[in-house]
Amino acid sequence: MHDEEARGGLAQWKRYDAAAEGFREYWYPVMVARELRGKPVARRIAGDDLVLVREHGRAFALADRCPHRGIPLSIGKRDAPGHLTCRYHGWMFDVSTGRLVAALTDGPSSPIVGKVCVRTYPVEERCGMLWVWMGRRPPVPVEQDIPEELLAPDAQIAKRFVLAAGNWRYATENGFDEAHGKYLHRDSLWMAFKRIPAWNQTRIVESEDGLWITRRQEASYAQDEYPVVNRWPRFHVWQRPQGNIVQTANNRLSLRLPGILRVLQPGSAGWTHYEWYVPVDRTHYLYLQLAVAWTRGLGALKWWLRYWSYIRWLHHGEFNNQDLRIVRLMPETHPERLFRPDVSITAWRRLAETRARDYAEDSAPAVPELVRG
Ligand code: FES
Ligand SMILES: [Fe+2]
């Protein structure tokens, strides 16, 4: 790591620094698909307020703001199939095109009809979730933004969405952060029977397809001698040596754009943990955790029992809530003085800076948010 990087903060990463509300040219998971039924659902993603509705089994997303007086369409009514009516004065919109088809309180021949529409957003349903394209450009196939193993037909995907305080970039950096697991998480119940090493020498490597960066441990020190505390850490008797957490081929932690973490679980655990840090606005993100096993039949039944009996509470809850509490405390801009393990953070920033799809250099958005008559 260059010393200059160690001092710099986000400002030296121009595109990353500008992406406080997220990189727009991506598909983002926004909710569990089956939770969208008759009632419209509101979500803020990358600074945009959206309303999601389901119509004849298909999901649609529109800007959650009536062009008339700005009332959220998410409190609207469903007067006719395929349409959403604003609760205030009864402007009625086609959910697939966003066009105003009637202004009920101005008679059937209202001259405003045909002159107004709300922005629509492409929506796809995969892995039991709804994905929304936030880009200004035409969408890429949604499969490009989903790790391909999640699309396998035998993938059993447990999900937890949490609206969390903090900026999505700090949540992403925390996910890939090398050092905190060895201090912050040391007292978590999830880690109670494992030996977390004192420190590692870490190298960041890139996957062959250029999508992922991975933390690779060159050396791991279970305990070491320090001033004042002497030997650290001290292990409890119930933390067996075979519970040593050393990153190996089946215990890898990787990160890719636009902020997707993948953690292969150690040993014979047989499942993989994923996280998305979906930008909501500058100060909030949607934290999505997935626990995934690839199995069917009885194996699938066993997996779901396992998930709901302890993984949900200990890993998704108690363990990852430690991360949520820390990210919430991280100010968005602050002087930072990085240290050696933060090679993980700078590698991610470099990836985001150089590879993120965005259209920062472009001029006007291709799709105006509101077309007024
Ligand atoms: S604000 Fe929506 S119809 Fe008036
Ligand atoms: Fe963590």
mmCIF file of C-alpha atoms and ligand atoms in Angstrom:
data_model
loop_
_atom_site.group_PDB
_atom_site.id
_atom_site.type_symbol
_atom_site.label_atom_id
_atom_site.label_comp_id
_atom_site.label_asym_id
_atom_site.label_seq_id
_atom_site.Cartn_x
_atom_site.Cartn_y
_atom_site.Cartn_z
ATOM 1 C CA MET A 1 0.000 0.000 0.000
ATOM 2 C CA HIS A 2 1.342 3.410 -0.892
ATOM 3 C CA ASP A 3 1.696 5.832 1.996
ATOM 4 C CA GLU A 4 -0.232 8.436 0.008
ATOM 5 C CA GLU A 5 -3.232 6.074 -0.147
ATOM 6 C CA ALA A 6 -2.953 5.458 3.561
ATOM 7 C CA ARG A 7 -3.554 9.122 4.303
ATOM 8 C CA GLY A 8 -5.991 10.042 1.614
ATOM 9 C CA GLY A 9 -9.600 9.179 2.498
ATOM 10 C CA LEU A 10 -12.124 8.887 -0.292
ATOM 11 C CA ALA A 11 -11.318 12.162 -2.026
ATOM 12 C CA GLN A 12 -8.514 10.689 -4.083
ATOM 13 C CA TRP A 13 -10.910 8.137 -5.595
ATOM 14 C CA LYS A 14 -12.947 10.515 -7.693
ATOM 15 C CA ARG A 15 -15.668 8.282 -9.099
ATOM 16 C CA TYR A 16 -15.988 6.341 -5.886
ATOM 17 C CA ASP A 17 -16.109 9.547 -3.897
ATOM 18 C CA ALA A 18 -18.856 10.861 -6.181
ATOM 19 C CA ALA A 19 -20.899 7.665 -5.722
ATOM 20 C CA ALA A 20 -22.179 8.567 -2.251
ATOM 21 C CA GLU A 21 -25.642 7.432 -3.357
ATOM 22 C CA GLY A 22 -24.336 4.390 -5.214
ATOM 23 C CA PHE A 23 -23.239 3.467 -8.711
ATOM 24 C CA ARG A 24 -26.402 3.735 -10.738
ATOM 25 C CA GLU A 25 -25.726 1.447 -13.700
ATOM 26 C CA TYR A 26 -26.509 -1.763 -11.828
ATOM 27 C CA TRP A 27 -29.330 -4.085 -10.898
ATOM 28 C CA TYR A 28 -30.021 -3.993 -7.172
ATOM 29 C CA PRO A 29 -32.025 -6.475 -5.074
ATOM 30 C CA VAL A 30 -34.747 -4.473 -3.323
ATOM 31 C CA MET A 31 -37.133 -6.929 -1.635
ATOM 32 C CA VAL A 32 -38.297 -10.510 -1.257
ATOM 33 C CA ALA A 33 -40.445 -11.180 -4.342
ATOM 34 C CA ARG A 34 -43.318 -12.924 -2.593
ATOM 35 C CA GLU A 35 -43.775 -9.985 -0.227
ATOM 36 C CA LEU A 36 -45.032 -7.881 -3.136
ATOM 37 C CA ARG A 37 -48.716 -8.735 -3.452
ATOM 38 C CA GLY A 38 -51.755 -6.456 -3.819
ATOM 39 C CA LYS A 39 -50.423 -3.475 -1.888
ATOM 40 C CA PRO A 40 -47.847 -1.119 -3.433
ATOM 41 C CA VAL A 41 -44.470 -1.087 -1.643
ATOM 42 C CA ALA A 42 -42.185 1.952 -1.319
ATOM 43 C CA ARG A 43 -38.389 1.707 -1.507
ATOM 44 C CA ARG A 44 -35.697 4.360 -1.782
ATOM 45 C CA ILE A 45 -32.744 3.128 -3.857
ATOM 46 C CA ALA A 46 -29.718 5.168 -4.935
ATOM 47 C CA GLY A 47 -31.516 8.327 -3.855
ATOM 48 C CA ASP A 48 -34.654 7.626 -5.937
ATOM 49 C CA ASP A 49 -38.028 6.965 -4.353
ATOM 50 C CA LEU A 50 -39.686 3.979 -6.004
ATOM 51 C CA VAL A 51 -43.051 2.318 -5.760
ATOM 52 C CA LEU A 52 -43.291 -1.374 -6.592
ATOM 53 C CA VAL A 53 -46.550 -2.972 -7.659
ATOM 54 C CA ARG A 54 -47.523 -6.429 -8.840
ATOM 55 C CA GLU A 55 -49.879 -6.845 -11.747
ATOM 56 C CA HIS A 56 -50.994 -10.192 -13.225
ATOM 57 C CA GLY A 57 -48.027 -11.808 -11.475
ATOM 58 C CA ARG A 58 -45.463 -9.353 -12.844
ATOM 59 C CA ALA A 59 -43.668 -6.718 -10.796
ATOM 60 C CA PHE A 60 -43.315 -3.097 -11.919
ATOM 61 C CA ALA A 61 -41.446 -0.127 -10.461
ATOM 62 C CA LEU A 62 -42.269 3.555 -10.927
ATOM 63 C CA ALA A 63 -41.038 6.812 -9.447
ATOM 64 C CA ASP A 64 -42.906 7.229 -6.180
ATOM 65 C CA ARG A 65 -44.024 10.792 -6.809
ATOM 66 C CA CYS A 66 -47.185 11.974 -8.486
ATOM 67 C CA PRO A 67 -46.305 14.589 -11.132
ATOM 68 C CA HIS A 68 -49.293 16.678 -9.996
ATOM 69 C CA ARG A 69 -48.429 17.708 -6.423
ATOM 70 C CA GLY A 70 -45.761 15.195 -5.539
ATOM 71 C CA ILE A 71 -47.767 12.829 -3.332
ATOM 72 C CA PRO A 72 -46.185 9.346 -3.102
ATOM 73 C CA LEU A 73 -47.956 6.920 -5.419
ATOM 74 C CA SER A 74 -47.203 4.165 -2.910
ATOM 75 C CA ILE A 75 -50.214 5.335 -0.866
ATOM 76 C CA GLY A 76 -52.349 5.171 -4.023
ATOM 77 C CA LYS A 77 -55.292 2.911 -4.858
ATOM 78 C CA ARG A 78 -55.812 0.161 -7.388
ATOM 79 C CA ASP A 79 -59.013 1.258 -9.194
ATOM 80 C CA ALA A 80 -58.447 -0.826 -12.299
ATOM 81 C CA PRO A 81 -56.160 -3.737 -13.204
ATOM 82 C CA GLY A 82 -52.796 -2.567 -14.467
ATOM 83 C CA HIS A 83 -53.197 0.903 -12.977
ATOM 84 C CA LEU A 84 -52.285 2.849 -9.864
ATOM 85 C CA THR A 85 -54.332 5.898 -8.829
ATOM 86 C CA CYS A 86 -52.873 8.757 -6.810
ATOM 87 C CA ARG A 87 -54.630 9.068 -3.461
ATOM 88 C CA TYR A 88 -54.936 12.878 -3.583
ATOM 89 C CA HIS A 89 -56.825 13.896 -6.760
ATOM 90 C CA GLY A 90 -57.182 10.616 -8.602
ATOM 91 C CA TRP A 91 -54.647 10.779 -11.400
ATOM 92 C CA MET A 92 -54.499 7.256 -12.755
ATOM 93 C CA PHE A 93 -51.276 5.785 -14.184
ATOM 94 C CA ASP A 94 -50.561 2.717 -16.286
ATOM 95 C CA VAL A 95 -48.028 0.775 -14.180
ATOM 96 C CA SER A 96 -46.182 -0.654 -17.171
ATOM 97 C CA THR A 97 -45.606 2.615 -19.057
ATOM 98 C CA GLY A 98 -46.038 5.229 -16.321
ATOM 99 C CA ARG A 99 -48.459 7.160 -18.561
ATOM 100 C CA LEU A 100 -51.328 9.153 -17.133
ATOM 101 C CA VAL A 101 -54.461 7.532 -18.565
ATOM 102 C CA ALA A 102 -57.127 9.483 -16.645
ATOM 103 C CA ALA A 103 -57.465 12.388 -14.241
ATOM 104 C CA LEU A 104 -60.653 11.247 -12.485
ATOM 105 C CA THR A 105 -61.483 14.569 -10.855
ATOM 106 C CA ASP A 106 -61.203 16.520 -14.124
ATOM 107 C CA GLY A 107 -63.679 14.505 -16.205
ATOM 108 C CA PRO A 108 -63.133 11.962 -18.973
ATOM 109 C CA SER A 109 -61.865 14.581 -21.403
ATOM 110 C CA SER A 110 -59.229 16.103 -19.092
ATOM 111 C CA PRO A 111 -56.649 17.812 -21.330
ATOM 112 C CA ILE A 112 -53.780 16.763 -19.051
ATOM 113 C CA VAL A 113 -54.233 13.105 -20.070
ATOM 114 C CA GLY A 114 -51.574 11.910 -22.478
ATOM 115 C CA LYS A 115 -49.225 14.732 -21.532
ATOM 116 C CA VAL A 116 -47.763 13.361 -18.311
ATOM 117 C CA CYS A 117 -45.951 10.232 -17.247
ATOM 118 C CA VAL A 118 -43.871 9.034 -14.331
ATOM 119 C CA ARG A 119 -40.550 7.356 -14.782
ATOM 120 C CA THR A 120 -40.584 3.562 -14.835
ATOM 121 C CA TYR A 121 -37.706 1.299 -13.835
ATOM 122 C CA PRO A 122 -36.982 -2.161 -15.269
ATOM 123 C CA VAL A 123 -37.718 -4.936 -12.760
ATOM 124 C CA GLU A 124 -36.698 -8.605 -12.825
ATOM 125 C CA GLU A 125 -37.441 -11.483 -10.494
ATOM 126 C CA ARG A 126 -34.571 -13.886 -9.698
ATOM 127 C CA CYS A 127 -33.540 -15.962 -6.684
ATOM 128 C CA GLY A 128 -36.850 -15.122 -4.977
ATOM 129 C CA MET A 129 -36.074 -11.387 -5.002
ATOM 130 C CA LEU A 130 -37.026 -8.344 -7.051
ATOM 131 C CA TRP A 131 -34.163 -6.590 -8.828
ATOM 132 C CA VAL A 132 -34.457 -3.028 -10.093
ATOM 133 C CA TRP A 133 -32.244 -1.438 -12.731
ATOM 134 C CA MET A 134 -31.268 2.017 -11.479
ATOM 135 C CA GLY A 135 -29.224 2.992 -14.537
ATOM 136 C CA ARG A 136 -29.867 5.797 -16.969
ATOM 137 C CA ARG A 137 -28.705 3.575 -19.778
ATOM 138 C CA PRO A 138 -30.586 0.525 -21.093
ATOM 139 C CA PRO A 139 -30.196 -2.361 -18.650
ATOM 140 C CA VAL A 140 -27.648 -5.141 -18.978
ATOM 141 C CA PRO A 141 -29.084 -8.673 -18.512
ATOM 142 C CA VAL A 142 -29.831 -9.035 -14.790
ATOM 143 C CA GLU A 143 -27.725 -12.215 -14.668
ATOM 144 C CA GLN A 144 -24.632 -10.045 -15.088
ATOM 145 C CA ASP A 145 -25.196 -8.569 -11.649
ATOM 146 C CA ILE A 146 -25.916 -11.826 -9.813
ATOM 147 C CA PRO A 147 -23.155 -14.312 -8.926
ATOM 148 C CA GLU A 148 -23.964 -17.179 -11.270
ATOM 149 C CA GLU A 149 -24.007 -19.908 -8.633
ATOM 150 C CA LEU A 150 -27.068 -18.237 -7.070
ATOM 151 C CA LEU A 151 -28.998 -18.876 -10.273
ATOM 152 C CA ALA A 152 -28.492 -22.665 -10.051
ATOM 153 C CA PRO A 153 -31.857 -24.461 -9.736
ATOM 154 C CA ASP A 154 -30.821 -26.248 -6.520
ATOM 155 C CA ALA A 155 -29.699 -23.073 -4.721
ATOM 156 C CA GLN A 156 -31.600 -22.808 -1.408
ATOM 157 C CA ILE A 157 -31.425 -19.103 -0.591
ATOM 158 C CA ALA A 158 -32.269 -17.771 2.875
ATOM 159 C CA LYS A 159 -32.649 -13.980 2.872
ATOM 160 C CA ARG A 160 -32.683 -11.155 5.383
ATOM 161 C CA PHE A 161 -33.159 -7.510 4.345
ATOM 162 C CA VAL A 162 -32.423 -4.799 6.921
ATOM 163 C CA LEU A 163 -32.644 -1.040 6.416
ATOM 164 C CA ALA A 164 -29.437 0.130 8.081
ATOM 165 C CA ALA A 165 -27.965 3.512 9.010
ATOM 166 C CA GLY A 166 -24.677 4.493 7.371
ATOM 167 C CA ASN A 167 -23.234 4.967 3.914
ATOM 168 C CA TRP A 168 -23.193 1.943 1.595
ATOM 169 C CA ARG A 169 -19.483 2.408 0.889
ATOM 170 C CA TYR A 170 -18.506 2.078 4.526
ATOM 171 C CA ALA A 171 -20.724 -0.974 4.851
ATOM 172 C CA THR A 172 -18.967 -2.492 1.835
ATOM 173 C CA GLU A 173 -15.551 -1.619 3.203
ATOM 174 C CA ASN A 174 -16.491 -3.127 6.554
ATOM 175 C CA GLY A 175 -17.545 -6.343 4.835
ATOM 176 C CA PHE A 176 -14.139 -6.766 3.198
ATOM 177 C CA ASP A 177 -12.137 -5.213 6.043
ATOM 178 C CA GLU A 178 -9.370 -7.589 7.065
ATOM 179 C CA ALA A 179 -8.685 -6.609 10.665
ATOM 180 C CA HIS A 180 -12.050 -6.081 12.356
ATOM 181 C CA GLY A 181 -12.989 -9.763 12.395
ATOM 182 C CA LYS A 182 -10.062 -10.315 14.730
ATOM 183 C CA TYR A 183 -11.201 -7.750 17.271
ATOM 184 C CA LEU A 184 -14.815 -6.636 16.868
ATOM 185 C CA HIS A 185 -16.202 -10.136 16.341
ATOM 186 C CA ARG A 186 -13.983 -11.853 18.904
ATOM 187 C CA ASP A 187 -16.693 -11.856 21.558
ATOM 188 C CA SER A 188 -19.600 -12.849 19.314
ATOM 189 C CA LEU A 189 -21.522 -16.020 20.090
ATOM 190 C CA TRP A 190 -21.037 -17.160 16.502
ATOM 191 C CA MET A 191 -17.287 -17.257 17.133
ATOM 192 C CA ALA A 192 -17.501 -18.651 20.685
ATOM 193 C CA PHE A 193 -15.963 -22.042 19.869
ATOM 194 C CA LYS A 194 -13.470 -20.853 17.300
ATOM 195 C CA ARG A 195 -9.940 -19.534 17.621
ATOM 196 C CA ILE A 196 -9.570 -16.264 15.804
ATOM 197 C CA PRO A 197 -5.913 -15.482 15.081
ATOM 198 C CA ALA A 198 -4.240 -12.316 16.327
ATOM 199 C CA TRP A 199 -3.213 -11.104 12.909
ATOM 200 C CA ASN A 200 -2.609 -12.135 9.327
ATOM 201 C CA GLN A 201 -0.399 -11.082 6.501
ATOM 202 C CA THR A 202 -2.818 -10.472 3.704
ATOM 203 C CA ARG A 203 -2.594 -10.144 -0.030
ATOM 204 C CA ILE A 204 -5.492 -9.216 -2.286
ATOM 205 C CA VAL A 205 -5.836 -11.229 -5.467
ATOM 206 C CA GLU A 206 -8.170 -10.769 -8.383
ATOM 207 C CA SER A 207 -10.270 -13.544 -9.911
ATOM 208 C CA GLU A 208 -9.472 -14.627 -13.457
ATOM 209 C CA ASP A 209 -12.674 -13.119 -14.814
ATOM 210 C CA GLY A 210 -11.767 -9.809 -13.150
ATOM 211 C CA LEU A 211 -15.071 -9.712 -11.247
ATOM 212 C CA TRP A 212 -13.951 -10.499 -7.713
ATOM 213 C CA ILE A 213 -11.130 -9.508 -5.405
ATOM 214 C CA THR A 214 -10.234 -12.008 -2.673
ATOM 215 C CA ARG A 215 -8.355 -11.769 0.619
ATOM 216 C CA ARG A 216 -5.543 -14.297 0.568
ATOM 217 C CA GLN A 217 -3.622 -14.978 3.777
ATOM 218 C CA GLU A 218 0.120 -15.304 3.266
ATOM 219 C CA ALA A 219 0.657 -16.044 6.959
ATOM 220 C CA SER A 220 -1.525 -16.294 10.039
ATOM 221 C CA TYR A 221 -0.437 -15.754 13.654
ATOM 222 C CA ALA A 222 -2.767 -17.364 16.169
ATOM 223 C CA GLN A 223 -1.149 -15.578 19.121
ATOM 224 C CA ASP A 224 1.676 -13.099 19.462
ATOM 225 C CA GLU A 225 3.654 -11.090 22.008
ATOM 226 C CA TYR A 226 2.671 -7.445 22.467
ATOM 227 C CA PRO A 227 3.681 -4.641 24.786
ATOM 228 C CA VAL A 228 1.462 -4.258 27.872
ATOM 229 C CA VAL A 229 -0.986 -7.118 27.132
ATOM 230 C CA ASN A 230 1.822 -9.644 26.576
ATOM 231 C CA ARG A 231 0.440 -12.749 24.942
ATOM 232 C CA TRP A 232 -2.675 -11.945 22.911
ATOM 233 C CA PRO A 233 -5.239 -13.242 22.373
ATOM 234 C CA ARG A 234 -5.928 -15.638 25.221
ATOM 235 C CA PHE A 235 -8.065 -18.561 24.180
ATOM 236 C CA HIS A 236 -10.672 -20.246 26.323
ATOM 237 C CA VAL A 237 -10.445 -23.988 26.905
ATOM 238 C CA TRP A 238 -13.584 -24.531 24.845
ATOM 239 C CA GLN A 239 -11.951 -22.853 21.862
ATOM 240 C CA ARG A 240 -10.280 -25.913 20.426
ATOM 241 C CA PRO A 241 -7.172 -25.562 18.248
ATOM 242 C CA GLN A 242 -9.000 -27.279 15.406
ATOM 243 C CA GLY A 243 -11.430 -24.363 15.553
ATOM 244 C CA ASN A 244 -8.649 -22.108 14.222
ATOM 245 C CA ILE A 245 -10.009 -19.621 11.732
ATOM 246 C CA VAL A 246 -7.385 -19.486 9.040
ATOM 247 C CA GLN A 247 -8.376 -18.509 5.558
ATOM 248 C CA THR A 248 -7.994 -21.467 3.258
ATOM 249 C CA ALA A 249 -9.376 -22.506 -0.100
ATOM 250 C CA ASN A 250 -12.782 -23.226 1.400
ATOM 251 C CA ASN A 251 -12.773 -20.237 3.717
ATOM 252 C CA ARG A 252 -12.469 -17.320 1.353
ATOM 253 C CA LEU A 253 -13.824 -13.854 1.448
ATOM 254 C CA SER A 254 -14.362 -12.035 -1.851
ATOM 255 C CA LEU A 255 -15.933 -8.805 -3.016
ATOM 256 C CA ARG A 256 -17.252 -7.514 -6.335
ATOM 257 C CA LEU A 257 -19.129 -4.573 -7.761
ATOM 258 C CA PRO A 258 -21.495 -2.962 -7.019
ATOM 259 C CA GLY A 259 -20.861 -4.117 -3.425
ATOM 260 C CA ILE A 260 -21.429 -7.884 -3.153
ATOM 261 C CA LEU A 261 -19.561 -9.886 -0.529
ATOM 262 C CA ARG A 262 -19.169 -13.663 -0.665
ATOM 263 C CA VAL A 263 -17.859 -15.642 2.302
ATOM 264 C CA LEU A 264 -17.198 -19.355 1.783
ATOM 265 C CA GLN A 265 -17.769 -21.016 5.148
ATOM 266 C CA PRO A 266 -14.845 -22.963 6.568
ATOM 267 C CA GLY A 267 -14.414 -26.718 6.710
ATOM 268 C CA SER A 268 -17.408 -28.893 5.942
ATOM 269 C CA ALA A 269 -20.016 -26.239 6.797
ATOM 270 C CA GLY A 270 -21.509 -26.665 3.346
ATOM 271 C CA TRP A 271 -22.989 -23.216 2.833
ATOM 272 C CA THR A 272 -21.968 -19.763 1.632
ATOM 273 C CA HIS A 273 -22.752 -16.332 3.025
ATOM 274 C CA TYR A 274 -23.439 -13.301 0.776
ATOM 275 C CA GLU A 275 -24.058 -9.651 1.502
ATOM 276 C CA TRP A 276 -25.302 -6.786 -0.634
ATOM 277 C CA TYR A 277 -24.977 -3.172 0.478
ATOM 278 C CA VAL A 278 -27.704 -1.570 -1.590
ATOM 279 C CA PRO A 279 -27.425 2.217 -1.569
ATOM 280 C CA VAL A 280 -30.582 3.934 -0.277
ATOM 281 C CA ASP A 281 -29.277 7.469 0.107
ATOM 282 C CA ARG A 282 -26.177 9.085 1.589
ATOM 283 C CA THR A 283 -26.961 7.927 5.096
ATOM 284 C CA HIS A 284 -28.754 4.609 4.662
ATOM 285 C CA TYR A 285 -28.314 1.335 2.872
ATOM 286 C CA LEU A 286 -30.303 -1.826 2.476
ATOM 287 C CA TYR A 287 -28.301 -4.616 4.033
ATOM 288 C CA LEU A 288 -29.123 -7.921 2.373
ATOM 289 C CA GLN A 289 -27.734 -11.145 3.820
ATOM 290 C CA LEU A 290 -28.067 -14.470 2.058
ATOM 291 C CA ALA A 291 -27.219 -17.908 3.410
ATOM 292 C CA VAL A 292 -27.079 -20.362 0.534
ATOM 293 C CA ALA A 293 -26.759 -24.142 0.274
ATOM 294 C CA TRP A 294 -26.926 -26.137 -2.951
ATOM 295 C CA THR A 295 -29.088 -29.149 -2.317
ATOM 296 C CA ARG A 296 -32.541 -30.633 -2.927
ATOM 297 C CA GLY A 297 -35.097 -32.915 -1.267
ATOM 298 C CA LEU A 298 -34.145 -34.076 2.216
ATOM 299 C CA GLY A 299 -30.903 -32.099 2.009
ATOM 300 C CA ALA A 300 -32.930 -28.926 1.428
ATOM 301 C CA LEU A 301 -35.174 -29.708 4.400
ATOM 302 C CA LYS A 302 -32.118 -30.194 6.623
ATOM 303 C CA TRP A 303 -30.638 -26.944 5.355
ATOM 304 C CA TRP A 304 -33.746 -24.900 6.194
ATOM 305 C CA LEU A 305 -33.930 -26.450 9.661
ATOM 306 C CA ARG A 306 -30.306 -25.552 10.199
ATOM 307 C CA TYR A 307 -30.811 -22.021 8.963
ATOM 308 C CA TRP A 308 -33.837 -21.274 11.107
ATOM 309 C CA SER A 309 -32.520 -23.060 14.207
ATOM 310 C CA TYR A 310 -29.250 -21.131 14.572
ATOM 311 C CA ILE A 311 -27.710 -19.505 11.462
ATOM 312 C CA ARG A 312 -30.494 -16.926 11.273
ATOM 313 C CA TRP A 313 -30.084 -15.845 14.898
ATOM 314 C CA LEU A 314 -26.379 -16.285 15.488
ATOM 315 C CA HIS A 315 -24.862 -15.300 12.145
ATOM 316 C CA HIS A 316 -27.428 -13.078 10.426
ATOM 317 C CA GLY A 317 -28.493 -11.643 13.755
ATOM 318 C CA GLU A 318 -25.998 -11.488 16.592
ATOM 319 C CA PHE A 319 -22.776 -11.691 14.536
ATOM 320 C CA ASN A 320 -23.659 -9.320 11.655
ATOM 321 C CA ASN A 321 -25.458 -6.885 13.965
ATOM 322 C CA GLN A 322 -22.004 -6.076 15.336
ATOM 323 C CA ASP A 323 -21.157 -4.846 11.829
ATOM 324 C CA LEU A 324 -24.361 -2.800 11.584
ATOM 325 C CA ARG A 325 -23.631 -1.054 14.871
ATOM 326 C CA ILE A 326 -20.100 -0.117 13.771
ATOM 327 C CA VAL A 327 -21.013 1.108 10.270
ATOM 328 C CA ARG A 328 -23.699 3.342 11.784
ATOM 329 C CA LEU A 329 -20.968 5.080 13.807
ATOM 330 C CA MET A 330 -18.667 5.710 10.843
ATOM 331 C CA PRO A 331 -18.867 9.315 9.685
ATOM 332 C CA GLU A 332 -19.125 9.757 5.951
ATOM 333 C CA THR A 333 -16.111 11.943 5.638
ATOM 334 C CA HIS A 334 -13.419 11.870 8.218
ATOM 335 C CA PRO A 335 -9.677 11.965 8.360
ATOM 336 C CA GLU A 336 -8.492 8.387 8.146
ATOM 337 C CA ARG A 337 -5.069 6.922 8.710
ATOM 338 C CA LEU A 338 -5.060 3.447 7.248
ATOM 339 C CA PHE A 339 -2.850 0.604 8.518
ATOM 340 C CA ARG A 340 -1.389 -2.502 6.910
ATOM 341 C CA PRO A 341 -4.484 -4.766 6.919
ATOM 342 C CA ASP A 342 -6.408 -2.009 5.111
ATOM 343 C CA VAL A 343 -4.869 -3.204 1.884
ATOM 344 C CA SER A 344 -8.286 -4.855 1.613
ATOM 345 C CA ILE A 345 -10.023 -1.478 1.670
ATOM 346 C CA THR A 346 -7.739 0.217 -0.817
ATOM 347 C CA ALA A 347 -7.976 -2.741 -3.195
ATOM 348 C CA TRP A 348 -11.774 -2.416 -3.165
ATOM 349 C CA ARG A 349 -11.628 1.343 -3.697
ATOM 350 C CA ARG A 350 -9.324 0.819 -6.640
ATOM 351 C CA LEU A 351 -11.673 -1.786 -8.110
ATOM 352 C CA ALA A 352 -14.645 0.555 -7.720
ATOM 353 C CA GLU A 353 -12.720 3.491 -9.130
ATOM 354 C CA THR A 354 -11.493 1.710 -12.213
ATOM 355 C CA ARG A 355 -14.209 -0.850 -13.033
ATOM 356 C CA ALA A 356 -17.574 0.487 -11.907
ATOM 357 C CA ARG A 357 -20.122 0.968 -14.628
ATOM 358 C CA ASP A 358 -21.387 4.483 -14.478
ATOM 359 C CA TYR A 359 -22.056 7.291 -16.778
ATOM 360 C CA ALA A 360 -20.379 10.106 -14.913
ATOM 361 C CA GLU A 361 -18.877 11.438 -18.127
ATOM 362 C CA ASP A 362 -22.201 11.508 -19.940
ATOM 363 C CA SER A 363 -24.333 14.597 -20.221
ATOM 364 C CA ALA A 364 -28.079 14.627 -19.602
ATOM 365 C CA PRO A 365 -29.869 11.509 -18.358
ATOM 366 C CA ALA A 366 -31.373 9.465 -21.165
ATOM 367 C CA VAL A 367 -34.703 9.202 -19.325
ATOM 368 C CA PRO A 368 -36.070 12.398 -17.812
ATOM 369 C CA GLU A 369 -37.666 11.753 -14.454
ATOM 370 C CA LEU A 370 -40.914 13.530 -15.207
ATOM 371 C CA VAL A 371 -42.376 14.605 -18.489
ATOM 372 C CA ARG A 372 -44.759 17.441 -17.931
ATOM 373 C CA GLY A 373 -47.400 18.581 -20.354
HETATM 374 S S1 FES B 1 -51.084 14.925 -6.154
HETATM 375 FE FE1 FES B 1 -51.505 13.166 -7.249
HETATM 376 S S2 FES B 1 -53.361 13.576 -8.188
HETATM 377 FE FE2 FES B 1 -52.892 15.406 -7.193
HETATM 378 FE FE FE B 2 -17.828 -8.099 10.204
#
